[in-house]
Amino acid sequence: SYLSPREGTERMRIASSISDGERVMVFFAGIGPFPIIISKKTKASEIYGIELNPQAVKYFKKNVKLNKIKNVFPILGDVKKLYKKFGKFDRVIMPLPKTAWKFLKEGKACLNRGGLINFYCIFSKEENEKFWKKRIKKILPQSRIKKIQKVLPFGPGKMKMRIDIR
């Protein structure tokens, strides 16, 4: 789990797209940058963040306390084991670009009807837009891709991207 300050713009972009009262789930929450920004900048009702790394969760809890936030719930554990435990959400954020695709089914299972997944991945020459659209359709045949957004460069010839899936 890592925190990239360069992604502050992206976190603000997501926060600004959240409607009042939304229930938000963040998979792979790390030290909590998405949940904390969302709590501070929106009127989301509840924000849950699941993270596997106990050190990260320790700092996530500390961040929640330091920011005096009441609607963020840091959860230590494995997304695959815990995703069903907290009810349905209006949005699931999946900010782990290399492996988030392996959790798309769990993300969808957490969503209310009409909910949105903010899914992050890496585009390259081979794993391009066509590749990702096909992979998503295969995993989530009923889904619709709403938007594809560049986030930032991820190394030579690679780009971190966000795909919004309904």
mmCIF file of C-alpha atoms in Angstrom:
data_model
loop_
_atom_site.group_PDB
_atom_site.id
_atom_site.type_symbol
_atom_site.label_atom_id
_atom_site.label_comp_id
_atom_site.label_asym_id
_atom_site.label_seq_id
_atom_site.Cartn_x
_atom_site.Cartn_y
_atom_site.Cartn_z
ATOM 1 C CA SER A 1 0.000 0.000 0.000
ATOM 2 C CA TYR A 2 1.390 3.372 -0.939
ATOM 3 C CA LEU A 3 0.324 6.963 -1.058
ATOM 4 C CA SER A 4 1.186 9.016 -4.089
ATOM 5 C CA PRO A 5 0.790 12.761 -3.512
ATOM 6 C CA ARG A 6 0.725 13.130 -7.312
ATOM 7 C CA GLU A 7 -2.688 11.537 -7.210
ATOM 8 C CA GLY A 8 -4.223 14.283 -5.090
ATOM 9 C CA THR A 9 -5.887 15.710 -8.204
ATOM 10 C CA GLU A 10 -7.457 12.352 -8.994
ATOM 11 C CA ARG A 11 -8.774 11.954 -5.439
ATOM 12 C CA MET A 12 -10.325 15.435 -5.650
ATOM 13 C CA ARG A 13 -11.834 14.551 -9.056
ATOM 14 C CA ILE A 14 -13.518 11.489 -7.518
ATOM 15 C CA ALA A 15 -14.647 13.409 -4.426
ATOM 16 C CA SER A 16 -16.244 16.083 -6.603
ATOM 17 C CA SER A 17 -18.283 13.406 -8.408
ATOM 18 C CA ILE A 18 -19.834 12.016 -5.217
ATOM 19 C CA SER A 19 -23.461 12.862 -4.463
ATOM 20 C CA ASP A 20 -24.825 13.756 -1.029
ATOM 21 C CA GLY A 21 -25.721 10.682 0.990
ATOM 22 C CA GLU A 22 -23.666 8.221 -1.067
ATOM 23 C CA ARG A 23 -22.359 5.092 0.684
ATOM 24 C CA VAL A 24 -18.824 4.502 -0.549
ATOM 25 C CA MET A 25 -16.611 1.404 -0.338
ATOM 26 C CA VAL A 26 -12.877 1.684 -1.040
ATOM 27 C CA PHE A 27 -11.081 -1.587 -1.726
ATOM 28 C CA PHE A 28 -7.316 -1.617 -1.009
ATOM 29 C CA ALA A 29 -7.706 1.589 1.019
ATOM 30 C CA GLY A 30 -4.096 1.838 2.231
ATOM 31 C CA ILE A 31 -3.657 4.599 4.806
ATOM 32 C CA GLY A 32 -7.006 6.063 3.764
ATOM 33 C CA PRO A 33 -6.357 8.901 1.297
ATOM 34 C CA PHE A 34 -9.566 8.281 -0.708
ATOM 35 C CA PRO A 35 -11.896 7.822 2.297
ATOM 36 C CA ILE A 36 -10.482 10.850 4.117
ATOM 37 C CA ILE A 37 -10.679 13.248 1.148
ATOM 38 C CA ILE A 38 -14.200 11.996 0.381
ATOM 39 C CA SER A 39 -15.269 12.536 3.986
ATOM 40 C CA LYS A 40 -13.782 16.036 4.134
ATOM 41 C CA LYS A 41 -15.014 17.250 0.734
ATOM 42 C CA THR A 42 -18.444 15.621 0.353
ATOM 43 C CA LYS A 43 -21.637 14.777 2.190
ATOM 44 C CA ALA A 44 -21.210 11.027 1.653
ATOM 45 C CA SER A 45 -23.094 9.181 4.396
ATOM 46 C CA GLU A 46 -20.568 6.414 5.133
ATOM 47 C CA ILE A 47 -17.188 5.481 3.711
ATOM 48 C CA TYR A 48 -15.679 2.056 4.337
ATOM 49 C CA GLY A 49 -12.078 1.233 3.477
ATOM 50 C CA ILE A 50 -10.771 -2.336 3.420
ATOM 51 C CA GLU A 51 -7.004 -2.859 3.600
ATOM 52 C CA LEU A 52 -4.961 -6.050 4.037
ATOM 53 C CA ASN A 53 -1.796 -4.455 5.468
ATOM 54 C CA PRO A 54 -2.055 -4.032 9.280
ATOM 55 C CA GLN A 55 0.562 -1.217 9.305
ATOM 56 C CA ALA A 56 -1.424 0.730 6.718
ATOM 57 C CA VAL A 57 -4.652 0.248 8.695
ATOM 58 C CA LYS A 58 -2.923 1.505 11.847
ATOM 59 C CA TYR A 59 -2.071 4.766 10.012
ATOM 60 C CA PHE A 60 -5.487 4.833 8.350
ATOM 61 C CA LYS A 61 -7.117 4.793 11.837
ATOM 62 C CA LYS A 62 -4.684 7.461 13.004
ATOM 63 C CA ASN A 63 -5.587 9.632 9.971
ATOM 64 C CA VAL A 64 -9.289 9.260 10.756
ATOM 65 C CA LYS A 65 -8.677 10.319 14.375
ATOM 66 C CA LEU A 66 -6.387 13.259 13.456
ATOM 67 C CA ASN A 67 -8.951 14.539 10.959
ATOM 68 C CA LYS A 68 -11.799 14.104 13.508
ATOM 69 C CA ILE A 69 -13.825 12.139 10.981
ATOM 70 C CA LYS A 70 -16.928 10.228 12.096
ATOM 71 C CA ASN A 71 -18.175 8.610 8.866
ATOM 72 C CA VAL A 72 -15.053 6.677 7.781
ATOM 73 C CA PHE A 73 -14.606 3.045 8.827
ATOM 74 C CA PRO A 74 -11.135 1.491 8.357
ATOM 75 C CA ILE A 75 -11.380 -2.305 8.058
ATOM 76 C CA LEU A 76 -8.383 -4.636 8.351
ATOM 77 C CA GLY A 77 -8.696 -7.695 6.156
ATOM 78 C CA ASP A 78 -8.915 -9.342 2.771
ATOM 79 C CA VAL A 79 -11.389 -7.813 0.306
ATOM 80 C CA LYS A 80 -12.279 -11.303 -1.030
ATOM 81 C CA LYS A 81 -13.339 -12.402 2.474
ATOM 82 C CA LEU A 82 -14.990 -9.186 3.684
ATOM 83 C CA TYR A 83 -16.691 -7.502 0.718
ATOM 84 C CA LYS A 84 -20.172 -8.891 1.579
ATOM 85 C CA LYS A 85 -20.144 -7.877 5.252
ATOM 86 C CA PHE A 86 -21.061 -4.183 5.073
ATOM 87 C CA GLY A 87 -24.173 -4.058 2.905
ATOM 88 C CA LYS A 88 -24.610 -2.377 -0.470
ATOM 89 C CA PHE A 89 -22.881 0.769 -1.690
ATOM 90 C CA ASP A 90 -23.554 3.472 -4.267
ATOM 91 C CA ARG A 91 -19.910 3.459 -5.290
ATOM 92 C CA VAL A 92 -16.918 1.147 -5.070
ATOM 93 C CA ILE A 93 -13.452 2.629 -5.611
ATOM 94 C CA MET A 94 -10.713 0.206 -6.655
ATOM 95 C CA PRO A 95 -7.390 2.104 -6.653
ATOM 96 C CA LEU A 96 -4.948 -0.814 -7.081
ATOM 97 C CA PRO A 97 -4.037 -0.484 -10.757
ATOM 98 C CA LYS A 98 -2.118 -3.724 -11.310
ATOM 99 C CA THR A 99 -4.526 -6.229 -9.777
ATOM 100 C CA ALA A 100 -7.883 -4.499 -9.152
ATOM 101 C CA TRP A 101 -9.403 -6.315 -12.160
ATOM 102 C CA LYS A 102 -9.232 -9.574 -10.165
ATOM 103 C CA PHE A 103 -11.769 -8.021 -7.755
ATOM 104 C CA LEU A 104 -14.339 -6.661 -10.242
ATOM 105 C CA LYS A 105 -16.914 -9.357 -9.363
ATOM 106 C CA GLU A 106 -16.619 -8.470 -5.660
ATOM 107 C CA GLY A 107 -16.915 -4.785 -6.531
ATOM 108 C CA LYS A 108 -20.112 -5.394 -8.473
ATOM 109 C CA ALA A 109 -21.500 -7.602 -5.666
ATOM 110 C CA CYS A 110 -21.172 -4.622 -3.268
ATOM 111 C CA LEU A 111 -23.104 -2.216 -5.485
ATOM 112 C CA ASN A 112 -26.656 -0.975 -5.264
ATOM 113 C CA ARG A 113 -28.598 -1.078 -8.523
ATOM 114 C CA GLY A 114 -27.232 1.681 -10.731
ATOM 115 C CA GLY A 115 -24.102 2.002 -8.577
ATOM 116 C CA LEU A 116 -20.704 2.979 -9.950
ATOM 117 C CA ILE A 117 -17.270 1.381 -9.832
ATOM 118 C CA ASN A 118 -14.212 3.656 -10.153
ATOM 119 C CA PHE A 119 -11.763 1.055 -11.433
ATOM 120 C CA TYR A 120 -8.049 1.768 -11.910
ATOM 121 C CA CYS A 121 -5.778 -0.065 -14.321
ATOM 122 C CA ILE A 122 -2.635 0.376 -16.390
ATOM 123 C CA PHE A 123 -2.885 0.960 -20.137
ATOM 124 C CA SER A 124 0.034 -0.130 -22.275
ATOM 125 C CA LYS A 125 0.520 -0.918 -25.953
ATOM 126 C CA GLU A 126 -0.890 -4.423 -25.472
ATOM 127 C CA GLU A 127 -3.284 -3.715 -22.618
ATOM 128 C CA ASN A 128 -5.035 -0.839 -24.338
ATOM 129 C CA GLU A 129 -8.611 0.465 -24.243
ATOM 130 C CA LYS A 130 -9.910 -2.400 -26.401
ATOM 131 C CA PHE A 131 -8.168 -4.977 -24.168
ATOM 132 C CA TRP A 132 -9.660 -3.506 -20.958
ATOM 133 C CA LYS A 133 -13.175 -3.106 -22.390
ATOM 134 C CA LYS A 134 -13.111 -6.751 -23.458
ATOM 135 C CA ARG A 135 -11.772 -7.936 -20.073
ATOM 136 C CA ILE A 136 -14.409 -5.940 -18.163
ATOM 137 C CA LYS A 137 -17.246 -7.225 -20.409
ATOM 138 C CA LYS A 138 -16.044 -10.790 -19.844
ATOM 139 C CA ILE A 139 -15.989 -10.397 -16.045
ATOM 140 C CA LEU A 140 -19.092 -8.169 -15.789
ATOM 141 C CA PRO A 141 -21.255 -8.921 -18.852
ATOM 142 C CA GLN A 142 -24.123 -6.655 -17.661
ATOM 143 C CA SER A 143 -21.898 -3.609 -17.105
ATOM 144 C CA ARG A 144 -21.659 -0.347 -19.040
ATOM 145 C CA ILE A 145 -18.501 1.714 -19.291
ATOM 146 C CA LYS A 146 -19.411 5.335 -18.510
ATOM 147 C CA LYS A 147 -16.034 7.027 -18.827
ATOM 148 C CA ILE A 148 -12.339 6.374 -19.351
ATOM 149 C CA GLN A 149 -9.973 8.934 -17.841
ATOM 150 C CA LYS A 150 -6.192 9.342 -17.899
ATOM 151 C CA VAL A 151 -4.821 9.634 -14.374
ATOM 152 C CA LEU A 152 -1.034 9.872 -14.768
ATOM 153 C CA PRO A 153 1.976 8.243 -16.438
ATOM 154 C CA PHE A 154 3.007 4.957 -14.838
ATOM 155 C CA GLY A 155 6.384 4.400 -16.447
ATOM 156 C CA PRO A 156 7.689 4.210 -20.020
ATOM 157 C CA GLY A 157 4.807 3.599 -22.425
ATOM 158 C CA LYS A 158 2.323 3.040 -19.588
ATOM 159 C CA MET A 159 -0.522 5.155 -18.298
ATOM 160 C CA LYS A 160 -2.583 4.774 -15.144
ATOM 161 C CA MET A 161 -6.230 5.039 -16.141
ATOM 162 C CA ARG A 162 -9.606 5.126 -14.439
ATOM 163 C CA ILE A 163 -12.562 3.335 -15.973
ATOM 164 C CA ASP A 164 -15.970 4.189 -14.534
ATOM 165 C CA ILE A 165 -18.290 1.183 -14.750
ATOM 166 C CA ARG A 166 -22.037 1.123 -14.140
#
